[in-house]
Structures are given as structure tokens and as C-alpha cells.
Amino acid sequence: MTIELLAPAGDLERAKIALDYGADAVYVGGRRFSLRARASNFELQDIAELVEYAHKDDHKVYVTVNMIPHEDDMEGLREYLIDLNMIHVDAIIVASLYIASLSKEVAPTIQVFLSTQLSITNSKTMDYFKQFKIDRVVLARELNMHQIETVISESSLPIEVFIHGGMCVNYSGRCTLSNEMTLRDANRGGCAQSCRWNYSVYYKDSLVSDKDPLFTMGSKDLLTLNHIADFIKLGVCSLKIEGRMKSAYYIAVIVKVYRTLIDAVYENKLSDDLIDRLNLELKQAESRATFDGFLSALPNQNGQIYQVNAEGVSQQFIGMIKATKPGWALVEMRNHLGLNQNLEVFSAHQANLTFINTSMIDENGIELIIANQPLTLVWLKIPFAVSIGDFIRRQGAL
Amino acid sequence: MITFGHISSLSLLNKLENHPIELIIPGDCFAYRKPTILSRTDFETLYLRAIELGYHPYIELNGFVMPEELVRLSEYLDWLLKFKPKGFYINDLAVLMSLKEKNFQGELVYCPDTLLTNHYEASVFLKDFKRVQLAKELTLDEYRLITHNLPQKCEMFALGHLIMSVSKRPLLSSYFEYIQDQRSVLNDLNYRLVESKRSDSMPILEEQDTTSIYMDGIFTMFEAIPSLKDDLYGIHLDPLFIPEDAFIDLLDLVLKVEKDGYDEKAFKLIKQRYPSLKWNDGYLNRSTNASKEV
């Protein structure tokens, strides 16, 4: 069995894009019982539609039920799990053993995965969870490669690991900075990312931090291209991308990059050159500096972001194709675009193709010299066939 | 209701003679929030002194166990069991599993800091633990509801600086390394963080394997004790970052409130005696279920 590439999605469109661009499974959150509540736009009927879409190609849909609930949050939980069972969701991701147990009782066909919110770091802890018939464990992000290898060798439970995206600087699920600073409970979907704010440091009564940069706990994002082959070799069952709040373009790029890499490993086509090219590709979608988390070593200053703009962020994305007609594509614009620029079509279905933007027409048929209104629809003249769901960007790396 | 004191300082321990409380002593490894217990000798000295003073201490292992540490954990537990502790306060369930393998017959209490936020969840763990320590980010109403559903099975944090986060990263030393400041930060209780737009001064403690951050003021719940004492098994008092004399005064007041009810005047006297200390009531009267408007 090949390793699973698991992608996030904040809505139905992004979930379908993730699957189209190469994810084997997607994880989504409903409007209740999920972290990233702000990122969750899935009503039950949306999840049902997604399940149907995914199952047609043997893909899977996991639903996060990973809040750490208080007494008031429990209402409707049983019914929700029954509903998820009825629409054939493949698994739920939980941080509560009560929810895990309840799901096994009322939604028996749904698998139960333990969230990284539980910060599981060793096989003996996993042994404890076996009594709850847990089907998979998402490991804590605080482990290095050797430690992951040790856990896998000692445990019979399938292991999922994070491979890309934002990282909590604290042990997941054990942080209430946001609760104190904003009254928003990080463990109930309200995380305000207070760890990324700026702080002065005092020793006794003396200020000991610099003015620039101030102290911050903000972590660089995870990027693990160099470790994917090892994950496969070790027997990790699923590779998870973080980012239910990320854009469709981000999801598409990240998924396609890791899909390409995973396929190359299985086809014995992995090379340093490929990793370099994929690394460049990732940088087109990244919004933060990256590192490989704990995988190589305990993060020191190199794992932290002390100056937000310390590393350049690419803003290449132009828009997503919403409709086509021969020679033209209707693009939902996200960044400004002028005429005669070198552009590239980033597609799930074909290699990237480039063209020069020679003509733009708005929805009323008026020719444009510049398109600079986000979310407006603009027809671009494109000299080759493209598909709905393809992305347009300034000419890039791959 | 039992009062538990978390003790990691010998000088404070020596001031606790004849106090009707239970002691919890952190291990020298597999634990954090123990900046003065750095070796087995430190632990042994503290533990044996507690015995001399007539206590039968619990041991707290609130850390996370890394995969390669499981063998060392087993050996360490064998060493700890020679002290015949009354029980263990546990975060990582690997400790529970190891103690079960060793057929430990004492009390086991689950204390993961944040995860136990409702009585359904607590009930699950009560199959394997004698009691649980509830999360710190609960309102007073939530504490009442949970303890009413699980009488004499729950404990809660009642005095001290509330912990807000725990990281495996060396956050202070990384920052000072970045700004090329060679200062020592390890196990130093004197560092504080002040957020750019706020005035709260939050203790931050970097230890060998963790960095933890705490709320500014000292959390107290004197007024709430009478309404909880019938159902709550115990309350926890933590002296970390609190001057020893102030902690002893606060402990004495807690014991008085447990016996005679809330005494506002006595608390005011303590506040006057220690004017530099700040106070708060944590989340008892403020729910943290706000959400950002989008």
C-alpha cells in the first residue's frame, strides 16, 4: 500500500482542488466541534457532496471533530456523529477520548484518528489508546526522524505525520495564550496566534530584549521535501499538510509538489535536481519562512521568525480559471495584471505551459490594459487549451 | 477537601512543618516547573526532608516522554518507587502504562493541564485514574457542574501563576542567541514577557526540555472555595514565582477559608502586606468561548 497524501480544505471548492491536484484524502471541519472554526465552511450537505466526489476515485474524506469541548459544547454531538456515519465519512480526527468512544458506539463505520492536539510522543502512550479501538495516531510535531522511526517500530497503530505548513510553537493542545490574551479558546477553534505577537523581555525590572526585533514565539512553517523518502521507508501511513485556512492556490501548489515527489520516490526517480525544482515551486505559494521542524534537530533561533519580512515572499498568483471558451479563459483575479506579461498555467492535468498576456476583456466586453480589482472576472486570451480549476500566475519555476 | 502544595524548594519545605496539607514533589526528570530540582540528589533531599516533617508525598511527572526515553522512564520509576510515594500526578500516559506494569498500588491522578474540560472526558480517564485534575481554563460554573457530576473525583488549581503554554523549544535562549546576547536563562525564575500592547508581566521559565509561560497575577479562588468544597476532592497551590513568606500566608488563608469560610478582610491584609504582588481570578468569571468576527 502506498503512503497517503492528506490535504486540508476550508471549503468544498478547495477540497475538490486538493483531490484534483493529487491528494489521496482531504480533511475538513464542520461548523461545530472543529478547531479552525473560522476556516470551516462545511455544512453537512457539503461534506456529503465531498464524500461522493472523493469516493468516485477511491479518495477519502476525514472530518475534524477535534475541539476540546466544554460542557456547553456537547449538545448535538451524538447526532452529528450519526449524521457523519450516514453520509459515509471515512474517519474523524478527534482530541477527545470521550468523542472517540462515542463515535465508536454511534458511528461504527467511521474510523477514529487521534489528533496531534493530544501531543502523543511515544509508543507506550499509544498502547493506552488501543483500548479505545483507535485506528490511527497523528504524532506530535516535536519528534525527530529517529524518534518517529522508534515509535513506528514499537507500535502497531498506523502513524500519520505532518509534512508541511504552520506549526504551533507550543505542544499542541497545551496552549492557552489565546484564551488569556483574547478570551478566544485555542482548543475550541479560536486561536488568535498570540505566539506570533511581539513581546518585550524583562529580567527582574530591567528591559533585556532588543527593540528590533522584539521577542516572539512565532515558528517558521514546516517543509519536509528532504524527508519524504524516509517517511515512506519508515512505514508512515499518511503525510499530512496543514492549512485549512489557506487559499485554493496554496493547496494546489503544495499538494502537486508533494504528489510529484511521492510518485518520484515510488518510481525510483527521486533526484536532488527534482527536490530543488520542487523547492522553488513551493516558494511560489509560501507566505512564511520554512524549516524542517524537529525532524533534524531541536529548533533553535533558526526555527523562529523574529523579523516578519526577513525572507522574501513571492506574490506570483494571478487568479483561477472559472470558465473557458476556445482561445480564452475567464479568470477570477487575485492580483493586479498588466498586458504583455509572461504568465504560466498551473494545472492539475498537465505540465505547466507559458504564454504572453496579449489581451484582457472584462465581463462587459471592454478591453483592459490593466486588471487590478481583486475577485473580478476577466477574460484572458490563452493560446492553448486550459481547464476550469487551473491557475494563472506570473511565470514560475517548474 | 484536601489541599495539595507543589513543593520544589527545600527552604519553603522547611517552613511547612505542621501544615495539614498533602505535598506534591516534582521528579528531577520527566517533569518541568521544577527549576530547583535538577538531580536525583536534589529530589532525594527534598523527598526525605518531607518524610522527616511527617508528610507522605506524591510525585509529579508532568513532562512528555520521548520515544528513546521509555527504558530510562522505567528505570527511573523503579528508583522512585523505592521512596514509596503516596501516588503520582501524571501527564504522559506512558507513565501510567509503566506504573501499571510495575503493579503500583498507590494513587494515580491524571493532570494534563488543558484537556479535561468536561465531565464526560474526565469520566473516561477515571477508569484508569483514581482522580483527575481539571483544566485551568474553566469557569466557576463549569467547575461546579463537572465536580457535581463527579463528586470527590476531581481536583483543581487554586493558587499560583496559571500556566498558559509549554513548548519543547528553548524560546528564551534562541531569542538571546539571535540578538547575540550571551546571557544564561536556564532555570532562572526572573524573566518576564510584556506584550507590545499590554501591560501584563508574564513569567517565562526555560528549563532543560521546556519553556513555559504563565499569567501575570497570582490566581486565587478564596471566594469560590466554600461553594466547591463538598464535591471537589482537592485544590492545588503552586508557589512558583511567589515569595516564600507570601505563599505561606496564602496557604494559611486557604486552610482558614476551608474551615471557616471566605474571609475578605484576611485576604485584604495579605494584599497590603505584599503590595508588589498582583492578583487575578483566572477564568473563573470569564468564559473563553469568544470568536473573532469575520
XYZ file of C-alpha atoms in Angstrom:
692
model
C 0.000 0.000 0.000
C 1.360 3.419 -0.937
C 1.609 6.260 1.509
C -1.372 8.604 1.756
C -1.091 12.310 0.907
C -3.612 14.109 3.099
C -4.563 17.696 2.358
C -6.603 20.331 4.174
C -9.549 22.245 2.823
C -11.600 25.100 4.196
C -14.469 24.695 1.762
C -15.830 22.400 -0.914
C -14.007 24.122 -3.775
C -10.632 23.815 -2.041
C -11.335 20.200 -1.107
C -12.048 19.277 -4.715
C -8.950 21.155 -5.846
C -6.835 19.251 -3.308
C -8.107 15.948 -4.675
C -7.751 17.074 -8.291
C -4.141 18.136 -7.711
C -3.145 14.805 -6.212
C -4.253 14.359 -2.627
C -5.383 10.861 -1.683
C -7.554 12.204 1.093
C -8.755 15.531 2.455
C -9.643 16.627 5.943
C -12.305 19.216 6.549
C -14.127 20.686 9.503
C -17.790 21.174 10.061
C -19.145 24.368 11.564
C -19.162 22.811 15.029
C -16.860 20.604 17.083
C -13.836 21.561 14.997
C -10.741 23.630 15.504
C -10.117 26.257 12.863
C -13.803 27.122 13.263
C -13.230 30.226 11.193
C -11.897 28.099 8.374
C -14.806 25.703 8.405
C -17.435 26.307 5.778
C -18.760 22.814 5.565
C -22.407 22.188 6.220
C -23.355 18.531 6.377
C -24.622 18.563 2.769
C -21.258 19.966 1.642
C -19.445 17.139 3.366
C -21.858 14.655 1.791
C -21.171 16.125 -1.656
C -17.443 15.959 -0.999
C -17.645 12.337 0.127
C -19.478 11.445 -3.065
C -16.922 13.333 -5.174
C -13.982 11.743 -3.373
C -15.265 8.193 -3.269
C -15.749 8.114 -7.034
C -11.955 7.957 -7.321
C -11.354 5.948 -4.161
C -10.243 9.062 -2.297
C -11.120 9.592 1.362
C -12.698 12.312 3.447
C -11.840 12.869 7.088
C -13.740 15.276 9.297
C -12.089 17.089 12.167
C -14.077 16.826 15.368
C -11.021 17.957 17.237
C -12.118 20.672 19.609
C -11.515 20.058 23.287
C -15.120 20.599 24.319
C -16.506 22.200 27.440
C -19.820 21.096 28.945
C -21.840 23.504 26.779
C -20.254 22.280 23.582
C -21.612 18.757 23.826
C -25.142 19.415 22.619
C -25.790 17.794 19.260
C -22.537 15.851 19.217
C -24.138 12.400 19.144
C -26.472 13.399 16.318
C -23.598 14.956 14.378
C -21.573 11.742 14.571
C -24.585 9.713 13.447
C -25.030 12.099 10.522
C -21.372 11.755 9.543
C -21.796 7.995 9.645
C -24.832 8.179 7.387
C -23.031 10.180 4.712
C -20.128 7.701 4.772
C -17.340 9.913 6.030
C -14.223 7.730 6.215
C -12.787 8.961 9.513
C -12.993 11.625 12.148
C -9.995 13.281 13.764
C -10.502 13.796 17.499
C -8.668 15.165 20.511
C -11.195 13.809 22.986
C -11.351 10.201 24.098
C -14.994 10.707 25.006
C -15.765 11.725 21.428
C -13.667 8.796 20.188
C -15.643 6.374 22.333
C -18.987 7.907 21.438
C -18.155 7.706 17.757
C -17.275 4.034 18.026
C -20.667 3.492 19.640
C -22.957 5.516 17.382
C -20.945 5.759 14.152
C -19.314 2.361 13.906
C -18.241 2.537 10.276
C -16.230 5.712 10.779
C -12.581 5.288 11.689
C -11.204 7.372 14.550
C -7.852 9.140 14.331
C -6.255 10.817 17.330
C -5.296 14.403 16.665
C -1.892 15.952 17.174
C -3.716 18.057 19.778
C -3.024 15.183 22.161
C 0.738 15.604 21.660
C 1.417 11.872 21.505
C 5.172 11.318 21.574
C 5.784 7.615 22.273
C 4.529 4.089 21.663
C 3.576 3.366 25.260
C 1.101 6.222 25.232
C -0.256 4.790 22.010
C -0.651 1.439 23.769
C -3.001 3.174 26.211
C -5.171 4.411 23.357
C -5.521 0.963 21.819
C -8.252 0.094 24.328
C -10.389 2.734 22.613
C -10.011 0.974 19.252
C -8.260 3.970 17.758
C -7.471 3.492 14.070
C -4.612 5.964 13.588
C -2.479 8.377 15.577
C -1.271 11.757 14.376
C 2.094 12.141 16.076
C 3.200 15.221 17.979
C 5.250 17.569 15.856
C 8.014 17.581 18.465
C 9.651 14.355 17.281
C 12.772 13.973 15.144
C 13.171 11.380 12.407
C 14.912 8.889 14.626
C 12.179 9.204 17.239
C 9.478 8.729 14.623
C 11.293 5.615 13.463
C 11.375 4.335 17.035
C 7.648 4.926 17.546
C 6.783 3.156 14.307
C 8.975 0.190 15.147
C 7.365 -0.174 18.572
C 3.711 0.434 17.786
C 1.132 -1.426 15.777
C -1.065 1.633 15.279
C -0.778 3.411 11.934
C 1.094 6.701 12.167
C 0.330 9.992 10.459
C 2.815 12.861 10.456
C 2.665 16.497 9.451
C 4.862 17.316 6.477
C 4.050 20.904 5.615
C 2.520 24.098 6.904
C 2.119 26.144 10.046
C 3.462 24.870 13.346
C 2.300 25.500 16.890
C 5.316 26.664 18.850
C 3.874 25.008 21.947
C 2.844 21.417 22.467
C -0.433 21.273 20.564
C -3.473 21.363 22.786
C -1.490 22.614 25.769
C -1.564 26.334 24.957
C -3.976 28.883 26.379
C -2.126 32.063 25.364
C -5.045 32.985 23.149
C -7.536 32.356 25.952
C -5.768 34.842 28.196
C -4.994 37.464 25.566
C -8.259 37.472 23.638
C -10.737 35.235 25.506
C -10.648 33.011 22.426
C -10.048 29.374 23.257
C -7.311 27.876 21.097
C -8.681 24.426 21.851
C -12.136 25.394 20.637
C -11.139 26.916 17.319
C -10.428 30.436 18.479
C -6.626 30.578 18.368
C -5.522 34.183 17.905
C -1.908 33.113 17.301
C -0.736 35.186 20.250
C 2.554 33.302 19.992
C 3.294 35.335 16.880
C 2.856 38.687 18.628
C 5.747 40.817 19.830
C 6.892 40.874 23.438
C 9.478 42.744 25.459
C 11.608 40.650 27.787
C 12.452 41.840 31.280
C 14.949 40.405 33.731
C 13.717 41.462 37.147
C 12.939 45.118 36.362
C 15.372 45.594 33.508
C 14.438 45.512 29.849
C 16.750 42.972 28.223
C 15.196 42.496 24.790
C 16.120 44.474 21.701
C 13.728 46.980 20.178
C 14.163 45.319 16.815
C 13.470 42.510 16.857
C 11.354 42.136 19.933
C 10.883 38.672 21.391
C 8.331 36.496 19.631
C 7.491 32.828 19.684
C 6.357 32.667 16.059
C 7.558 29.489 14.381
C 8.685 29.095 10.839
C 6.469 26.802 8.785
C 7.233 23.145 8.260
C 8.696 21.999 4.925
C 9.900 18.405 4.580
C 10.764 17.694 0.959
C 14.059 16.144 2.026
C 12.362 13.711 4.409
C 9.547 12.279 2.295
C 11.537 9.310 1.032
C 12.475 8.444 4.623
C 8.866 8.702 5.783
C 7.897 6.242 3.073
C 10.736 3.910 4.018
C 9.821 4.022 7.700
C 6.230 2.978 7.079
C 4.412 6.173 7.969
C 0.857 5.675 6.698
C -0.141 9.239 5.957
C 1.583 12.536 5.174
C -0.459 15.499 6.290
C -0.390 19.059 5.005
C -1.517 21.762 7.436
C -3.634 24.709 6.348
C -7.406 24.613 6.340
C -7.359 28.409 6.196
C -5.057 28.544 3.186
C -6.085 29.574 -0.342
C -7.035 27.259 -3.186
C -3.830 28.208 -4.993
C -1.693 27.371 -1.962
C -3.410 23.997 -1.591
C -2.987 23.212 -5.274
C 0.712 24.046 -5.334
C 1.610 22.263 -2.117
C -0.375 19.152 -2.990
C 1.018 18.927 -6.503
C 4.582 19.322 -5.260
C 4.294 16.562 -2.671
C 2.334 14.360 -5.110
C 5.138 14.734 -7.630
C 7.726 13.913 -5.015
C 5.908 10.885 -3.607
C 5.352 9.477 -7.086
C 9.026 10.011 -7.886
C 10.052 8.040 -4.804
C 7.868 5.085 -5.763
C 9.084 5.255 -9.371
C 12.751 5.475 -8.299
C 13.029 8.865 -9.988
C 13.957 10.884 -6.931
C 16.896 13.213 -7.502
C 18.448 16.272 -5.932
C 17.531 18.203 -9.026
C 13.862 17.285 -8.636
C 13.860 18.314 -4.979
C 15.487 21.620 -5.900
C 12.853 22.301 -8.531
C 10.027 21.350 -6.188
C 11.511 23.570 -3.518
C 11.405 26.506 -5.914
C 7.839 25.644 -6.789
C 6.806 25.614 -3.125
C 8.255 29.054 -2.627
C 5.703 30.407 -5.102
C 2.930 29.630 -2.648
C 4.638 30.032 0.711
C 3.823 33.038 2.822
C 6.259 32.342 5.664
C 9.829 31.275 6.050
C 10.223 27.492 6.338
C 12.356 24.865 8.042
C 12.100 21.138 8.725
C 10.677 21.451 12.222
C 12.051 18.997 14.771
C 12.919 16.389 12.157
C 16.648 17.094 12.010
C 17.226 18.751 15.357
C 15.604 20.645 18.210
C 14.682 24.051 16.751
C 16.809 26.945 17.911
C 16.764 30.522 16.620
C 16.682 29.118 13.094
C 13.192 27.773 13.706
C 11.765 31.104 14.798
C 10.570 34.132 12.851
C 11.942 37.201 14.608
C 11.523 39.578 11.714
C 8.400 39.055 9.666
C 9.826 40.194 6.363
C 13.180 38.578 6.864
C 12.649 36.331 3.874
C 11.043 37.346 0.630
C 7.551 36.107 -0.130
C 6.556 35.515 -3.702
C 3.287 37.062 -4.910
C 3.013 35.345 -8.237
C -0.575 34.193 -8.169
C -2.880 35.957 -10.656
C -6.144 34.019 -10.478
C -8.139 30.866 -11.008
C -9.886 29.834 -14.202
C -13.645 29.705 -13.732
C -14.804 29.168 -17.333
C -13.337 28.612 -20.775
C -14.165 29.114 -24.438
C -11.877 28.438 -27.391
C -8.780 30.618 -27.053
C -9.949 32.308 -23.862
C -10.226 31.667 -20.107
C -12.367 33.538 -17.599
C -10.150 34.221 -14.587
C -11.169 35.254 -11.089
C -8.452 37.810 -10.350
C -6.439 37.849 -7.108
C -3.521 40.139 -8.037
C -3.023 43.006 -10.443
C -2.108 42.148 -14.031
C -0.984 44.243 -16.969
C -0.651 43.365 -20.661
C 2.336 41.625 -22.258
C 3.426 39.828 -19.119
C 4.838 36.319 -19.142
C 2.287 34.048 -17.498
C 2.073 30.379 -16.686
C -0.843 27.990 -16.376
C -0.521 25.739 -13.327
C -2.746 22.750 -13.831
C -3.670 19.506 -12.173
C -3.917 17.801 -15.524
C -0.844 18.832 -17.492
C 2.649 20.230 -17.232
C 2.900 23.954 -16.765
C 2.569 25.923 -20.002
C 3.560 29.535 -20.537
C 2.115 32.345 -22.635
C 2.248 36.117 -23.027
C -0.809 38.000 -21.880
C -1.731 39.904 -25.036
C -5.387 40.644 -24.438
C -7.774 41.071 -21.487
C -11.518 41.746 -21.633
C -13.817 42.381 -18.685
C -17.222 40.771 -18.262
C -18.881 43.581 -20.240
C -16.641 43.032 -23.227
C -14.457 46.087 -22.607
C -10.770 45.683 -23.361
C -8.461 46.236 -20.391
C -4.899 47.497 -20.158
C -4.646 46.572 -16.511
C -6.787 44.358 -14.258
C -6.396 45.403 -10.652
C -9.685 44.675 -8.907
C -9.470 41.511 -6.801
C -12.205 38.924 -7.325
C -13.421 40.475 -10.600
C -13.762 38.192 -13.613
C -11.544 38.888 -16.601
C -11.198 37.016 -19.911
C -7.560 36.295 -20.796
C -6.511 35.239 -24.273
C -4.624 31.944 -23.936
C -3.142 30.177 -26.983
C -3.731 26.613 -25.783
C -6.464 24.585 -24.108
C -6.939 25.080 -20.367
C -9.385 23.724 -17.804
C -11.647 25.110 -15.143
C -9.709 24.956 -11.873
C -6.357 25.733 -13.494
C -4.398 28.638 -12.002
C -2.719 31.559 -13.747
C 0.458 33.001 -12.280
C 3.444 35.001 -13.306
C 5.974 32.733 -14.948
C 7.477 30.473 -12.308
C 9.849 27.696 -11.569
C 8.704 24.328 -12.753
C -11.323 18.848 50.791
C -7.602 18.159 50.546
C -5.082 20.927 49.986
C -2.097 19.995 47.849
C 1.115 22.023 47.852
C 3.558 21.719 44.963
C 6.974 21.937 46.528
C 10.326 22.120 44.764
C 12.264 24.270 47.253
C 13.896 22.975 50.416
C 13.715 26.324 52.172
C 9.975 26.548 51.538
C 9.509 22.960 52.627
C 11.208 23.748 55.923
C 8.557 26.406 56.545
C 5.720 23.934 56.058
C 6.022 21.961 59.253
C 2.677 21.133 60.833
C 0.550 22.245 57.916
C -2.407 19.914 57.258
C -1.724 19.560 53.564
C -0.512 16.938 51.119
C 2.761 17.533 49.289
C 3.485 17.013 45.615
C 7.155 16.932 44.661
C 8.195 17.006 41.005
C 10.603 14.418 39.700
C 14.037 15.583 38.680
C 13.309 14.329 35.169
C 10.166 13.690 33.106
C 8.862 16.850 34.732
C 9.036 20.583 34.281
C 8.140 23.564 36.510
C 10.889 22.349 38.866
C 13.798 24.770 38.410
C 15.485 23.806 41.675
C 15.245 20.024 41.354
C 17.954 19.283 38.867
C 19.338 15.950 40.060
C 18.341 12.785 41.862
C 20.175 14.139 44.871
C 18.013 17.297 44.809
C 14.900 15.166 44.629
C 16.024 12.735 47.297
C 16.987 15.526 49.685
C 13.624 17.195 49.284
C 11.627 13.984 49.482
C 13.380 12.660 52.572
C 13.034 16.021 54.316
C 9.308 15.916 53.581
C 9.162 12.470 55.202
C 11.032 13.848 58.227
C 8.403 16.555 58.521
C 5.688 13.912 58.627
C 4.459 14.118 55.065
C 3.838 11.249 52.669
C 4.428 12.996 49.345
C 3.041 12.426 45.879
C 5.386 12.689 42.895
C 4.553 14.778 39.866
C 5.747 13.707 36.409
C 4.116 16.290 34.179
C 6.507 16.110 31.242
C 6.317 14.447 27.852
C 8.194 11.206 27.320
C 10.212 10.922 24.123
C 10.431 7.529 22.374
C 14.027 6.797 23.314
C 13.308 7.631 26.957
C 10.921 4.754 27.671
C 13.623 2.492 29.076
C 15.015 5.313 31.181
C 11.480 6.097 32.355
C 11.033 2.526 33.540
C 14.334 2.594 35.414
C 13.530 5.981 36.886
C 10.140 4.792 38.113
C 11.826 1.798 39.756
C 14.061 4.261 41.603
C 11.126 6.497 42.583
C 9.083 3.549 43.813
C 11.751 2.854 46.420
C 10.557 6.037 48.135
C 7.047 4.517 48.375
C 5.238 7.642 47.190
C 1.591 8.069 48.046
C 0.826 8.496 44.376
C 1.748 10.042 41.068
C 0.461 13.052 39.171
C 0.816 12.187 35.505
C 0.657 13.978 32.180
C 2.081 11.469 29.694
C 0.090 8.251 29.640
C 3.312 6.295 29.136
C 3.934 6.885 32.835
C 0.550 5.371 33.656
C 1.279 2.329 31.496
C 4.694 1.831 33.083
C 3.321 2.115 36.602
C 0.604 -0.394 35.761
C 3.249 -2.810 34.516
C 5.023 -2.376 37.847
C 1.732 -3.066 39.634
C 1.904 0.230 41.508
C -0.896 0.251 44.071
C -0.824 3.890 45.100
C -2.955 6.741 43.828
C -2.740 7.837 40.190
C -4.033 11.247 39.184
C -4.236 12.486 35.592
C -3.173 16.120 35.196
C -2.696 17.146 31.553
C -3.192 20.875 32.238
C -5.683 21.599 29.454
C -7.505 18.522 28.187
C -10.029 17.812 30.927
C -12.718 20.369 30.238
C -15.943 18.426 30.764
C -17.195 15.604 32.945
C -17.621 13.211 30.030
C -13.915 13.418 29.239
C -12.935 13.181 32.878
C -15.100 10.071 33.255
C -13.178 8.286 30.525
C -9.887 8.718 32.385
C -11.375 7.858 35.758
C -11.465 4.247 34.579
C -7.681 4.226 34.876
C -7.018 7.004 37.371
C -8.222 7.458 40.919
C -8.811 11.147 40.312
C -8.249 13.832 37.675
C -7.045 17.401 37.847
C -9.317 19.595 35.737
C -8.171 22.095 33.115
C -7.321 25.585 34.282
C -9.317 27.468 31.655
C -12.738 26.654 33.127
C -15.300 28.993 34.618
C -16.535 28.585 38.163
C -19.878 27.360 36.819
C -18.070 24.736 34.765
C -16.069 23.593 37.793
C -19.297 23.307 39.770
C -21.018 21.316 37.038
C -18.135 18.918 36.487
C -17.458 18.271 40.175
C -21.169 17.867 40.862
C -21.256 15.140 38.212
C -18.083 13.533 39.552
C -18.071 14.155 43.298
C -14.758 13.571 45.086
C -13.074 12.624 41.815
C -11.766 15.980 40.686
C -9.047 18.355 41.746
C -8.300 21.855 40.529
C -5.611 24.508 40.555
C -6.482 27.053 43.233
C -3.490 29.278 43.855
C -0.431 30.368 41.896
C 0.553 31.648 38.497
C -1.639 29.893 35.915
C 0.407 28.207 33.231
C -0.534 29.317 29.722
C 1.769 27.361 27.460
C 4.510 24.786 27.326
C 6.921 24.409 24.452
C 9.677 21.915 23.783
C 11.707 24.738 22.225
C 14.302 26.777 24.127
C 12.463 30.002 23.359
C 14.384 32.435 25.534
C 17.859 31.210 24.724
C 17.001 31.081 20.994
C 15.964 34.727 21.095
C 19.029 35.859 23.013
C 21.214 33.846 20.688
C 19.567 35.654 17.767
C 20.291 39.087 19.219
C 23.774 37.898 20.208
C 23.250 38.261 23.936
C 25.199 35.539 25.770
C 23.149 35.632 28.981
C 22.163 32.498 30.883
C 18.441 31.799 31.090
C 18.175 28.162 32.199
C 16.034 27.599 35.324
C 16.006 31.325 36.056
C 12.731 32.498 37.594
C 13.304 36.201 36.953
C 12.347 36.565 33.299
C 9.069 38.219 32.291
C 7.314 38.898 28.983
C 5.281 42.027 28.288
C 3.220 42.003 25.117
C 3.585 45.136 22.974
C 0.057 46.445 23.510
C -0.457 45.218 27.053
C 0.999 45.806 30.485
C 0.790 42.298 31.964
C 4.164 40.965 33.050
C 4.111 37.237 32.386
C 6.690 34.908 33.933
C 8.573 32.757 31.425
C 10.707 29.840 32.534
C 13.141 27.970 30.335
C 14.170 24.577 31.692
C 16.176 21.740 30.182
C 13.424 20.384 27.918
C 10.695 23.008 28.011
C 9.814 26.666 28.038
C 6.646 27.563 29.915
C 4.752 30.850 30.196
C 2.438 31.940 32.992
C -0.196 34.545 33.733
C 0.900 37.768 35.380
C -1.026 37.881 38.657
C -1.389 35.194 41.293
C -4.575 33.237 40.700
C -6.717 32.835 43.803
C -10.221 31.490 44.331
C -10.815 32.014 48.045
C -14.378 33.193 47.489
C -15.230 30.109 45.429
C -13.852 27.508 47.818
C -16.960 27.235 50.012
C -19.225 26.519 47.036
C -16.934 23.814 45.678
C -15.695 22.052 48.767
C -18.457 19.450 49.034
C -17.804 17.936 45.602
C -14.193 18.834 44.925
C -11.605 16.352 46.211
C -8.701 18.725 46.368
C -7.162 22.033 45.437
C -3.606 22.713 44.260
C -1.350 25.511 45.449
C 1.796 26.274 43.455
C 4.451 28.614 44.885
C 6.373 29.041 41.626
C 7.278 32.761 41.217
C 5.710 33.628 44.610
C 7.862 34.840 47.545
C 8.006 32.093 50.176
C 6.563 34.154 53.024
C 3.677 35.292 50.854
C 2.997 31.709 49.862
C 2.899 30.600 53.494
C 0.435 33.404 54.321
C -1.715 32.440 51.351
C -1.611 28.778 52.302
C -2.699 29.616 55.834
C -5.565 31.671 54.458
C -6.671 28.836 52.187
C -6.765 26.475 55.161
C -8.736 29.044 57.162
C -11.240 29.548 54.341
C -11.708 25.796 54.009
C -12.534 25.633 57.706
C -14.380 28.879 58.420
C -15.480 30.231 55.045
C -14.259 33.166 52.961
C -12.588 35.946 54.921
C -12.304 39.049 52.736
C -10.524 41.067 55.419
C -7.798 38.480 55.795
C -7.163 38.457 52.045
C -7.005 42.264 52.027
C -4.408 42.125 54.772
C -2.251 39.827 52.672
C -2.602 42.159 49.695
C -1.470 45.051 51.893
C 1.421 43.060 53.267
C 2.679 42.261 49.744
C 1.816 45.368 47.704
C 4.037 44.442 44.776
C 2.117 41.246 44.068
C -0.693 41.209 41.515
C -3.789 39.036 41.730
C -6.352 37.561 39.384
C -9.194 35.081 39.328
C -8.149 33.345 36.114
C -11.108 32.229 34.070
C -13.494 31.680 36.970
C -15.659 34.588 35.915
C -14.860 34.921 32.231
C -15.576 32.333 29.583
C -13.093 31.936 26.768
C -15.547 30.974 24.054
C -15.305 34.294 22.226
C -14.767 34.144 18.484
C -13.320 36.595 16.022
C -15.869 38.435 13.894
C -15.290 37.587 10.245
